[in-house]
PDB file of C-alpha atoms in Angstrom:
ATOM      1  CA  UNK A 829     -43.674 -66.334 -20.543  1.00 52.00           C
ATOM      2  CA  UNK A 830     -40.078 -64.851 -21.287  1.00 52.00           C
ATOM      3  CA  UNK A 831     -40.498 -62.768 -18.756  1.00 52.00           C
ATOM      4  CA  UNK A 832     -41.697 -65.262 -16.117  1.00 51.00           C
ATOM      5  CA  UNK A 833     -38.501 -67.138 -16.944  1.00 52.00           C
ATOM      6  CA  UNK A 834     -36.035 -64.850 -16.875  1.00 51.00           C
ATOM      7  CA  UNK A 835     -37.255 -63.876 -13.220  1.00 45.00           C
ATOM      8  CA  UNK A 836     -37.488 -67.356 -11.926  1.00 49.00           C
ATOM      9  CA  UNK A 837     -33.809 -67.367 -13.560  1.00 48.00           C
ATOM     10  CA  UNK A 838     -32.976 -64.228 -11.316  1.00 45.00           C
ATOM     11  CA  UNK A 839     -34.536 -65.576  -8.069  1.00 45.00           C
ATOM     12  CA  UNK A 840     -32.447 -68.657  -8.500  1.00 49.00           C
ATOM     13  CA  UNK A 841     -29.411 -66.818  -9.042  1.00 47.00           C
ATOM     14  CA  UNK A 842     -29.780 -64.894  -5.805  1.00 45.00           C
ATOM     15  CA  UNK A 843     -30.408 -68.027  -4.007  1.00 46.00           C
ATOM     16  CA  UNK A 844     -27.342 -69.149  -5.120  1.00 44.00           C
ATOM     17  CA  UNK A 845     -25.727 -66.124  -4.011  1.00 40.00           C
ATOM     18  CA  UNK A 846     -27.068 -66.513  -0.775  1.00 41.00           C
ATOM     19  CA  UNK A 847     -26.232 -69.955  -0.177  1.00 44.00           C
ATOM     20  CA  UNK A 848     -22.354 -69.371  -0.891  1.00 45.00           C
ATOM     21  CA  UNK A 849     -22.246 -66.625   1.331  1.00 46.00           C
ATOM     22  CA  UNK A 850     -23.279 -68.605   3.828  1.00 52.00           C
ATOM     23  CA  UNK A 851     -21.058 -71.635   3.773  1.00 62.00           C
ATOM     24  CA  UNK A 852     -17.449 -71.620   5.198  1.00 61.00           C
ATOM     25  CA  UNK A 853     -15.559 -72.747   2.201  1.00 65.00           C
ATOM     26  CA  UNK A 854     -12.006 -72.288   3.408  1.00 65.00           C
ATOM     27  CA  UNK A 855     -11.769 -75.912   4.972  1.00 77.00           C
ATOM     28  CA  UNK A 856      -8.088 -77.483   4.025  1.00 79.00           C
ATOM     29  CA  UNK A 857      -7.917 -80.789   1.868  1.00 84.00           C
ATOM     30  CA  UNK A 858      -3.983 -80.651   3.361  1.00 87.00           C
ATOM     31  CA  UNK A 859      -5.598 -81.033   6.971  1.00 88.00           C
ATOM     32  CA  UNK A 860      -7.546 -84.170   6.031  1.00 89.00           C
ATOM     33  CA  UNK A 861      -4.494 -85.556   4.588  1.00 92.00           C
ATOM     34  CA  UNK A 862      -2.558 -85.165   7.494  1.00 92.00           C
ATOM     35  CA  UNK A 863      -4.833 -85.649   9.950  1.00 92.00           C
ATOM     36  CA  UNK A 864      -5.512 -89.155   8.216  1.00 94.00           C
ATOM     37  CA  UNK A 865      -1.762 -90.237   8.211  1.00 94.00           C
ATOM     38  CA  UNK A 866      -1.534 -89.105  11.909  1.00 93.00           C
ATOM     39  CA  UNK A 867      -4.481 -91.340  12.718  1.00 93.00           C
ATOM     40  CA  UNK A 868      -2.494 -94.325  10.883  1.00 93.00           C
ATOM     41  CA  UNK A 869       0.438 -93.520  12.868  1.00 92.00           C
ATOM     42  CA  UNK A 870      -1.069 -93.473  15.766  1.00 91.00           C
ATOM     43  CA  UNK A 871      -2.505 -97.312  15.017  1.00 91.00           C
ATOM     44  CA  UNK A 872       0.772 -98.018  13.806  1.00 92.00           C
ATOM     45  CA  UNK A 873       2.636 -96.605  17.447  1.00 90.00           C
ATOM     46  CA  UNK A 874      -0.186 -98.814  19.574  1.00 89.00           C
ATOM     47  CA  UNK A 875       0.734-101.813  17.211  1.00 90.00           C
ATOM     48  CA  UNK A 876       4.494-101.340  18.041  1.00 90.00           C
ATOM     49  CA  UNK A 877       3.640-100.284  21.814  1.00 88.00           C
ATOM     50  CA  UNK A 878       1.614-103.500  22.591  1.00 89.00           C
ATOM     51  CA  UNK A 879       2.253-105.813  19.921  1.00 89.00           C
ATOM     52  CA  UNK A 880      -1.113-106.236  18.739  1.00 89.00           C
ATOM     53  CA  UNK A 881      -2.528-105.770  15.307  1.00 88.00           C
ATOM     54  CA  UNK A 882      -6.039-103.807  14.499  1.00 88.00           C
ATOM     55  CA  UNK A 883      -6.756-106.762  12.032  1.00 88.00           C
ATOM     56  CA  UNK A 884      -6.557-108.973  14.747  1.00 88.00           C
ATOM     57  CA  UNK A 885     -10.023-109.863  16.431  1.00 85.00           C
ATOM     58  CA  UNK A 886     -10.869-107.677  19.776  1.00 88.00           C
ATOM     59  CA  UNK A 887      -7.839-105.887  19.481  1.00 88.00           C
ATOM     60  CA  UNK A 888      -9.642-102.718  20.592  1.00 87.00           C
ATOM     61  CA  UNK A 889     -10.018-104.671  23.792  1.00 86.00           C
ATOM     62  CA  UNK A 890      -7.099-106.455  24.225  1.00 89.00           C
ATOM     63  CA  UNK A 891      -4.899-103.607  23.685  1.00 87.00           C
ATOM     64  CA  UNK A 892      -7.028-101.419  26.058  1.00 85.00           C
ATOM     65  CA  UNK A 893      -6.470-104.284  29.041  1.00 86.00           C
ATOM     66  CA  UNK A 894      -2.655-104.384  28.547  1.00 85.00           C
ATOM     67  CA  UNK A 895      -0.290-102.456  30.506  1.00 84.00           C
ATOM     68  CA  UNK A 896       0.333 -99.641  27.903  1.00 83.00           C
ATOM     69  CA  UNK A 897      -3.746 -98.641  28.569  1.00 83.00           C
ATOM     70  CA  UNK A 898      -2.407 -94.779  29.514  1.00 82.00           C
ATOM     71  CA  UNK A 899       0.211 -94.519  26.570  1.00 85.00           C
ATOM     72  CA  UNK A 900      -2.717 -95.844  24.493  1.00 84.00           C
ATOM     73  CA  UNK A 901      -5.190 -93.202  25.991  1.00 83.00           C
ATOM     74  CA  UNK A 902      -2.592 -90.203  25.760  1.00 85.00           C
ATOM     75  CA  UNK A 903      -2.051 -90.958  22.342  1.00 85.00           C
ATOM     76  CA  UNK A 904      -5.544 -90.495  20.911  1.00 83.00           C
ATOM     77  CA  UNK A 905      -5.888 -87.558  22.822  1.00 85.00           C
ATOM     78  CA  UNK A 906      -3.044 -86.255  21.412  1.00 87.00           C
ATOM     79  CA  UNK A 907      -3.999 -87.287  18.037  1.00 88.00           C
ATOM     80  CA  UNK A 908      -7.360 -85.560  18.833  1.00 85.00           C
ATOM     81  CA  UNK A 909      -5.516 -82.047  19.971  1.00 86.00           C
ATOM     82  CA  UNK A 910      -3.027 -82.154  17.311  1.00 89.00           C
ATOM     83  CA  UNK A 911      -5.703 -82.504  14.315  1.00 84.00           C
ATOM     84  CA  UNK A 912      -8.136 -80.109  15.509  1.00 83.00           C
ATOM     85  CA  UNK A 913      -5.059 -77.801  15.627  1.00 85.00           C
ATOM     86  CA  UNK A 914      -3.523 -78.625  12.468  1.00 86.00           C
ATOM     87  CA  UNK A 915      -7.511 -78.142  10.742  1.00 79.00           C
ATOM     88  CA  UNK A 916      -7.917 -74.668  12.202  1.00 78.00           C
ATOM     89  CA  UNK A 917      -4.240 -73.453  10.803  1.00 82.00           C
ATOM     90  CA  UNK A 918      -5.006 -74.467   7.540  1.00 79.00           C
ATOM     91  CA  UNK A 919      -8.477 -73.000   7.361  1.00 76.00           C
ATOM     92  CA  UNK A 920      -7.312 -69.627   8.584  1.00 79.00           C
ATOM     93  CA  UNK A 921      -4.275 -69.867   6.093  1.00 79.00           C
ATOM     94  CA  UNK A 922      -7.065 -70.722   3.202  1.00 76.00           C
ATOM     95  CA  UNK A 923      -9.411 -67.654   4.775  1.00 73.00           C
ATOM     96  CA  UNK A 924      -6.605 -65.123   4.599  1.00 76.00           C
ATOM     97  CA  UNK A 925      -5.049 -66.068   0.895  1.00 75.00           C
ATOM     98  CA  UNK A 926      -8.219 -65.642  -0.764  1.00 70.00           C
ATOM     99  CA  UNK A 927      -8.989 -62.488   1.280  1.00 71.00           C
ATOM    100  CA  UNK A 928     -12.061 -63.835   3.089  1.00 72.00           C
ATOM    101  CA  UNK A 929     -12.190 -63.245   6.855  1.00 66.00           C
ATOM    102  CA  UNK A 930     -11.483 -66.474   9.139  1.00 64.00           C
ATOM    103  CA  UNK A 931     -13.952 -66.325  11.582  1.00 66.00           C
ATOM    104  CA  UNK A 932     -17.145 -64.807  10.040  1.00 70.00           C
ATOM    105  CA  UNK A 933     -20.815 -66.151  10.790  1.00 75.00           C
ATOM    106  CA  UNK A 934     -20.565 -68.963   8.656  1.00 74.00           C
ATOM    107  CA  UNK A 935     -17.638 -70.257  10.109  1.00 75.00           C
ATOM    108  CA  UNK A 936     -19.350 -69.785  13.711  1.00 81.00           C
ATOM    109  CA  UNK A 937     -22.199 -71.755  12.263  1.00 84.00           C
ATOM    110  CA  UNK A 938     -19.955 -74.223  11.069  1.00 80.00           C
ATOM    111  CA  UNK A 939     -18.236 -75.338  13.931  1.00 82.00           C
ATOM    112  CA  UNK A 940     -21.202 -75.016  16.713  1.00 86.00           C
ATOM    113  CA  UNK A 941     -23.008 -77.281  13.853  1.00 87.00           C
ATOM    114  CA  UNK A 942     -19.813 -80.030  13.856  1.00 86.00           C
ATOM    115  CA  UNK A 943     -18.543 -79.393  17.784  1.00 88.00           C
ATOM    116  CA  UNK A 944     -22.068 -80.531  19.010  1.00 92.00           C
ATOM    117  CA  UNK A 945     -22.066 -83.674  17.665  1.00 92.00           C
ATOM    118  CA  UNK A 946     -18.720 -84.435  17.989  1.00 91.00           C
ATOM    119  CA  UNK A 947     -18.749 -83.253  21.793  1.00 91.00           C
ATOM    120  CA  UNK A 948     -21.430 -85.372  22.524  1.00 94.00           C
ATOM    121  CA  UNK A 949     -19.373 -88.494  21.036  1.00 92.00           C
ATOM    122  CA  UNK A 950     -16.132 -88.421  22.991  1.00 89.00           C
ATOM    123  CA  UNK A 951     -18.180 -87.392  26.204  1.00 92.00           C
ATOM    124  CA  UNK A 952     -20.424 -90.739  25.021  1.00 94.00           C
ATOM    125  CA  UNK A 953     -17.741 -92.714  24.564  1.00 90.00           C
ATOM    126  CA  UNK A 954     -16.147 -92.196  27.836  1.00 88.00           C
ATOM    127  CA  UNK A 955     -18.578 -93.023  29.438  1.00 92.00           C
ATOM    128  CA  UNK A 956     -18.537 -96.369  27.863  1.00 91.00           C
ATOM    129  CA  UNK A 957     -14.901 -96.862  28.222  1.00 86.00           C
ATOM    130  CA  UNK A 958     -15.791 -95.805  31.872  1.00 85.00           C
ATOM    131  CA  UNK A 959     -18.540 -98.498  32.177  1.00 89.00           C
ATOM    132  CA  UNK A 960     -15.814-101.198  30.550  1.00 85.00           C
ATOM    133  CA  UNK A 961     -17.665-101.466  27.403  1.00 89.00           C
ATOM    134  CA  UNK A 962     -14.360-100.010  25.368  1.00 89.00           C
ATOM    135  CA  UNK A 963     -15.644-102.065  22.538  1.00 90.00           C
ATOM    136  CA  UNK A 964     -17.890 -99.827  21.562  1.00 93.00           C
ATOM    137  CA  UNK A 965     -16.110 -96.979  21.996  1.00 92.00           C
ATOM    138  CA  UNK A 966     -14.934 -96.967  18.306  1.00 92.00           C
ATOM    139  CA  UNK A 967     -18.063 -97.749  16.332  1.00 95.00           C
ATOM    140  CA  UNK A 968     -19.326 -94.788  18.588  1.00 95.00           C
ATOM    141  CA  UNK A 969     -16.942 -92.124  17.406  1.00 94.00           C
ATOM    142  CA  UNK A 970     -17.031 -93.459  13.801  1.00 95.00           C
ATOM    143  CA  UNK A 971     -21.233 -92.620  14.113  1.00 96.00           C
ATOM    144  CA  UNK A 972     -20.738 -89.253  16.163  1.00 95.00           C
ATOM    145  CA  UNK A 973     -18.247 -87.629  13.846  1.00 93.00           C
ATOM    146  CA  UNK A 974     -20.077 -88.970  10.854  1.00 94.00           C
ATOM    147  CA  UNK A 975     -23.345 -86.907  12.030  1.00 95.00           C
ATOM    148  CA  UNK A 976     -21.593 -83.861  13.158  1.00 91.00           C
ATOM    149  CA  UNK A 977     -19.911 -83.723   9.044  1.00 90.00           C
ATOM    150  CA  UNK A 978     -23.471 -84.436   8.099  1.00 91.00           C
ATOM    151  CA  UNK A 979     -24.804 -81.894  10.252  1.00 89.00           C
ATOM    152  CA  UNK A 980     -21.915 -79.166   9.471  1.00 86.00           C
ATOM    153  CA  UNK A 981     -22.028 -79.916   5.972  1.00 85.00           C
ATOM    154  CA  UNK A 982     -24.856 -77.357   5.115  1.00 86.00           C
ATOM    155  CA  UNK A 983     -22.545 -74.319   6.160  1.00 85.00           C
ATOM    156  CA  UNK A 984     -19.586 -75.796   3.736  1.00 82.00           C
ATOM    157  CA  UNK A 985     -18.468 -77.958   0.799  1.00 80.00           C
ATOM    158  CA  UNK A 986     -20.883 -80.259  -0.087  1.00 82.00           C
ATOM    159  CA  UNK A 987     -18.176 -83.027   0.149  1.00 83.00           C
ATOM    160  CA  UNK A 988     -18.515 -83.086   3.067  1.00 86.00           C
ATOM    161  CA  UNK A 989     -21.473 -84.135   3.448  1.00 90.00           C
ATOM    162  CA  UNK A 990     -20.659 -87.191   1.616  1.00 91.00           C
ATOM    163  CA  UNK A 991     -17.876 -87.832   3.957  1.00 92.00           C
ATOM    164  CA  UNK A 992     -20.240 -88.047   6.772  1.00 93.00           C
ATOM    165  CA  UNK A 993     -22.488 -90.359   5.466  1.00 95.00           C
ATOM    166  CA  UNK A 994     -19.317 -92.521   4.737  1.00 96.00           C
ATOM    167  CA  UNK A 995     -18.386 -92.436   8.845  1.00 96.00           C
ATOM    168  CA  UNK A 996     -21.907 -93.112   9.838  1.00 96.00           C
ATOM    169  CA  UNK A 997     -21.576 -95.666   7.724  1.00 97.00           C
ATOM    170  CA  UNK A 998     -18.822 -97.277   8.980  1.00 97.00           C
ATOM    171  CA  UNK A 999     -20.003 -96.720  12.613  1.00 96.00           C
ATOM    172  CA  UNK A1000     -22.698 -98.960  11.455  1.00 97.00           C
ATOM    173  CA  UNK A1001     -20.403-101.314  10.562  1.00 96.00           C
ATOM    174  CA  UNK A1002     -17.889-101.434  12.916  1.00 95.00           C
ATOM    175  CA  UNK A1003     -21.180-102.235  14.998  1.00 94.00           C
ATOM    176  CA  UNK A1004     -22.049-105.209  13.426  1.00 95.00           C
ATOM    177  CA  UNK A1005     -18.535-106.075  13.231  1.00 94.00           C
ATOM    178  CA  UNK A1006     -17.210-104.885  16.533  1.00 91.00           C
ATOM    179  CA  UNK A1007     -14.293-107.513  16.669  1.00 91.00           C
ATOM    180  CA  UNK A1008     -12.784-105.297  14.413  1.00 93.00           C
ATOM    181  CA  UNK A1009     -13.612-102.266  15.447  1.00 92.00           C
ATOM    182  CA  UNK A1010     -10.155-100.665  15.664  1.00 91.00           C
ATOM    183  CA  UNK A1011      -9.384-101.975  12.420  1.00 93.00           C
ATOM    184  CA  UNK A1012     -12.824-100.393  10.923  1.00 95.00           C
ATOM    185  CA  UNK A1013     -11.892 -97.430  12.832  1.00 94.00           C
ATOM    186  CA  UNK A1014      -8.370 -96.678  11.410  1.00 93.00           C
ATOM    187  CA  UNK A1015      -9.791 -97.263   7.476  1.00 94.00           C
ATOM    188  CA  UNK A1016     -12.164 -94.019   8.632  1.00 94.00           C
ATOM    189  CA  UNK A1017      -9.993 -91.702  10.212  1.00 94.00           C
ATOM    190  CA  UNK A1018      -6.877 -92.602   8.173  1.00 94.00           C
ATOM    191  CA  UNK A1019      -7.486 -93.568   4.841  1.00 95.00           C
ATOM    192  CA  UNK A1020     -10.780 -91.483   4.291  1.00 94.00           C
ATOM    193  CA  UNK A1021      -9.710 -88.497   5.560  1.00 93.00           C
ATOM    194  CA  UNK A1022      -6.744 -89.220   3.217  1.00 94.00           C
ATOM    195  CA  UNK A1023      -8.974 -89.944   0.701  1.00 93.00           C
ATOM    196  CA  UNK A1024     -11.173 -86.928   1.072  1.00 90.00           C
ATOM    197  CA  UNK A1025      -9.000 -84.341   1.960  1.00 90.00           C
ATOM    198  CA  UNK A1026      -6.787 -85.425  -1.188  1.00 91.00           C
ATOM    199  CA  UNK A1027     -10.089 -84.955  -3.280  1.00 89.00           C
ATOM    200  CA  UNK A1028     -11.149 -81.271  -1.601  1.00 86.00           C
ATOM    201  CA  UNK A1029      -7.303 -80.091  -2.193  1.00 85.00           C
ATOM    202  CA  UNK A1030      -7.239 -81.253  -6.157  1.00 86.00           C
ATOM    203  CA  UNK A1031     -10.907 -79.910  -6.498  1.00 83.00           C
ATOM    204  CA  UNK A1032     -10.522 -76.810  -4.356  1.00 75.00           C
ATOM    205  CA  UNK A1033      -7.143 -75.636  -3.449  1.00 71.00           C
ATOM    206  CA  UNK A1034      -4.889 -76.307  -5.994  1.00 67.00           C
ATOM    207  CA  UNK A1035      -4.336 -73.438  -7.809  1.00 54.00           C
TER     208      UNK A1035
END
């Protein structure tokens, strides 16, 4: 019976093993951070460029009919860029200081698992800002993004798997509510990425 135990014990162990070999634990709590206050600053520039407020009721809308409809666009394409930019320097940085290559399988794995999703959501979501129905646009990023964490999150920290199921659930809200949707929106990509990358970095960078 000893016996029996000690190799169940030994299987485990080298499932464990194999498990953290394959996930791509060098994501950056710092990027989440940033990329979070960058998505509040954005909200913040479109507040000061139009002069509406994302607690206001359609503002998603209203702001997307006024005259500053291209600065609006450039800026969340820029805010797009500039955090996918900002994630992939940090994650390298965190690969090569704990002597781990950047770009081995898992990290292949990861981002073909995330970009999928994620893909499919801004190429979805044009299309609805191209049919006019902009309102949705931001429940349906909140859902994509949520199920490409969701979907990534078995090749990395299991945080973020969490996080994932936090955006889908906002997606779902910002559905029911989609008045607000902007608003809804900018508590998801500012404060939880804040939120989340501040917990990642305390749990798992932070020397």
């Amino acid at each position: 019976m000893e016996k029996h135990e000690e190799q169940l014990a030994a299987i485990q162990e080298m499932r464990s093993m194999m498990d953290q070999a394959t996930r791509f634990k060098s994501i950056s709590g710092l990027s989440g951070i940033i990329a979070g206050i960058l998505a509040l600053l954005s909200v913040y520039f479109i507040y000061q460029l139009t002069g509406i407020s994302p607690v206001e009721a359609e503002a998603l809308e209203r702001i997307w009919r006024s005259s500053s409809q291209a600065f609006v666009l450039l800026a969340l394409l820029g805010l797009f860029v500039i955090c996918i930019g900002i994630g992939v320097y940090f994650a390298m940085r965190n690969a090569r200081q704990s002597g781990k290559p950047a770009w081995d399988h898992a990290a292949k794995r990861l981002l073909v698992s995330l970009a999928i999703p994620v893909i499919a959501g801004g190429i979805f979501s044009g299309l609805l800002i191209q049919q006019g129905l902009v309102v949705i646009a931001a429940p349906a990023t909140l859902l994509f993004y949520g199920m490409g964490l969701l979907n990534a999150s078995k090749y990395t920290l299991d945080a973020v798997r969490t996080v994932g199921i936090v955006f889908i659930f906002l997606g779902l809200l910002a559905t029911y509510f989609l008045a607000y949707g902007l608003l809804i929106w900018a508590l998801g990509f500012g404060l939880v990425h804040i939120v989340y990358g501040f917990i990642i970095y305390v749990n798992y960078e932070r020397a």
